[in-house]
Amino acid sequence: MAPNGSLISKEELVKLSAGLRLDNTDTVYFLPSFIEEPWKGMKAVPAFPQA
């Protein structure tokens, strides 16, 4: 599921990973790492020092 709530099938993700050509001839690539949890495995750090 995309952050906006849209469902994207595995087949559609594979298709998008090959690139999507836009009208201005740019090509956009979507990779699984773009939608996975970016903070996975990161150790929590206190925001403020403890007094």
PDB file of C-alpha atoms in Angstrom:
ATOM      1  CA  MET A   1       0.000   0.000   0.000  1.00  0.00           C
ATOM      2  CA  ALA A   2       1.296   3.447  -0.906  1.00  0.00           C
ATOM      3  CA  PRO A   3       1.458   6.200   1.735  1.00  0.00           C
ATOM      4  CA  ASN A   4      -1.628   7.818   0.181  1.00  0.00           C
ATOM      5  CA  GLY A   5      -3.598   4.576   0.587  1.00  0.00           C
ATOM      6  CA  SER A   6      -3.394   3.417  -3.040  1.00  0.00           C
ATOM      7  CA  LEU A   7      -2.839  -0.282  -3.585  1.00  0.00           C
ATOM      8  CA  ILE A   8      -0.049  -1.154  -5.988  1.00  0.00           C
ATOM      9  CA  SER A   9       0.327  -4.742  -7.170  1.00  0.00           C
ATOM     10  CA  LYS A  10       3.693  -6.476  -7.347  1.00  0.00           C
ATOM     11  CA  GLU A  11       3.317  -6.640 -11.132  1.00  0.00           C
ATOM     12  CA  GLU A  12       2.759  -2.875 -11.317  1.00  0.00           C
ATOM     13  CA  LEU A  13       5.834  -2.237  -9.145  1.00  0.00           C
ATOM     14  CA  VAL A  14       7.942  -4.423 -11.449  1.00  0.00           C
ATOM     15  CA  LYS A  15       6.619  -2.488 -14.446  1.00  0.00           C
ATOM     16  CA  LEU A  16       7.366   0.861 -12.765  1.00  0.00           C
ATOM     17  CA  SER A  17      10.877  -0.267 -11.792  1.00  0.00           C
ATOM     18  CA  ALA A  18      11.672  -0.533 -15.514  1.00  0.00           C
ATOM     19  CA  GLY A  19      10.937   3.196 -15.843  1.00  0.00           C
ATOM     20  CA  LEU A  20       7.981   5.378 -16.732  1.00  0.00           C
ATOM     21  CA  ARG A  21       8.550   7.850 -19.566  1.00  0.00           C
ATOM     22  CA  LEU A  22       6.933  11.245 -18.989  1.00  0.00           C
ATOM     23  CA  ASP A  23       5.613  13.628 -21.656  1.00  0.00           C
ATOM     24  CA  ASN A  24       8.776  15.757 -21.508  1.00  0.00           C
ATOM     25  CA  THR A  25      10.940  12.685 -22.346  1.00  0.00           C
ATOM     26  CA  ASP A  26      12.158  12.291 -18.755  1.00  0.00           C
ATOM     27  CA  THR A  27      12.061   8.771 -17.342  1.00  0.00           C
ATOM     28  CA  VAL A  28      11.092   8.159 -13.721  1.00  0.00           C
ATOM     29  CA  TYR A  29      12.071   4.966 -11.895  1.00  0.00           C
ATOM     30  CA  PHE A  30      10.299   3.522  -8.877  1.00  0.00           C
ATOM     31  CA  LEU A  31      12.233   1.003  -6.805  1.00  0.00           C
ATOM     32  CA  PRO A  32      11.016  -1.022  -3.799  1.00  0.00           C
ATOM     33  CA  SER A  33      13.479   0.819  -1.556  1.00  0.00           C
ATOM     34  CA  PHE A  34      11.522   4.019  -2.249  1.00  0.00           C
ATOM     35  CA  ILE A  35       8.457   2.676  -0.418  1.00  0.00           C
ATOM     36  CA  GLU A  36      10.046   0.527   2.266  1.00  0.00           C
ATOM     37  CA  GLU A  37      10.501   1.799   5.819  1.00  0.00           C
ATOM     38  CA  PRO A  38      13.529   4.129   5.553  1.00  0.00           C
ATOM     39  CA  TRP A  39      14.203   4.093   9.317  1.00  0.00           C
ATOM     40  CA  LYS A  40      14.107   0.290   9.662  1.00  0.00           C
ATOM     41  CA  GLY A  41      17.066  -0.880  11.717  1.00  0.00           C
ATOM     42  CA  MET A  42      18.010   2.602  12.957  1.00  0.00           C
ATOM     43  CA  LYS A  43      18.787   2.908  16.656  1.00  0.00           C
ATOM     44  CA  ALA A  44      16.654   5.461  18.535  1.00  0.00           C
ATOM     45  CA  VAL A  45      18.498   8.519  19.840  1.00  0.00           C
ATOM     46  CA  PRO A  46      17.067  10.864  22.504  1.00  0.00           C
ATOM     47  CA  ALA A  47      16.037  14.218  21.003  1.00  0.00           C
ATOM     48  CA  PHE A  48      17.174  16.183  24.065  1.00  0.00           C
ATOM     49  CA  PRO A  49      19.897  15.445  26.608  1.00  0.00           C
ATOM     50  CA  GLN A  50      18.650  14.086  29.910  1.00  0.00           C
ATOM     51  CA  ALA A  51      19.198  16.508  32.810  1.00  0.00           C
TER      52      ALA A  51
END
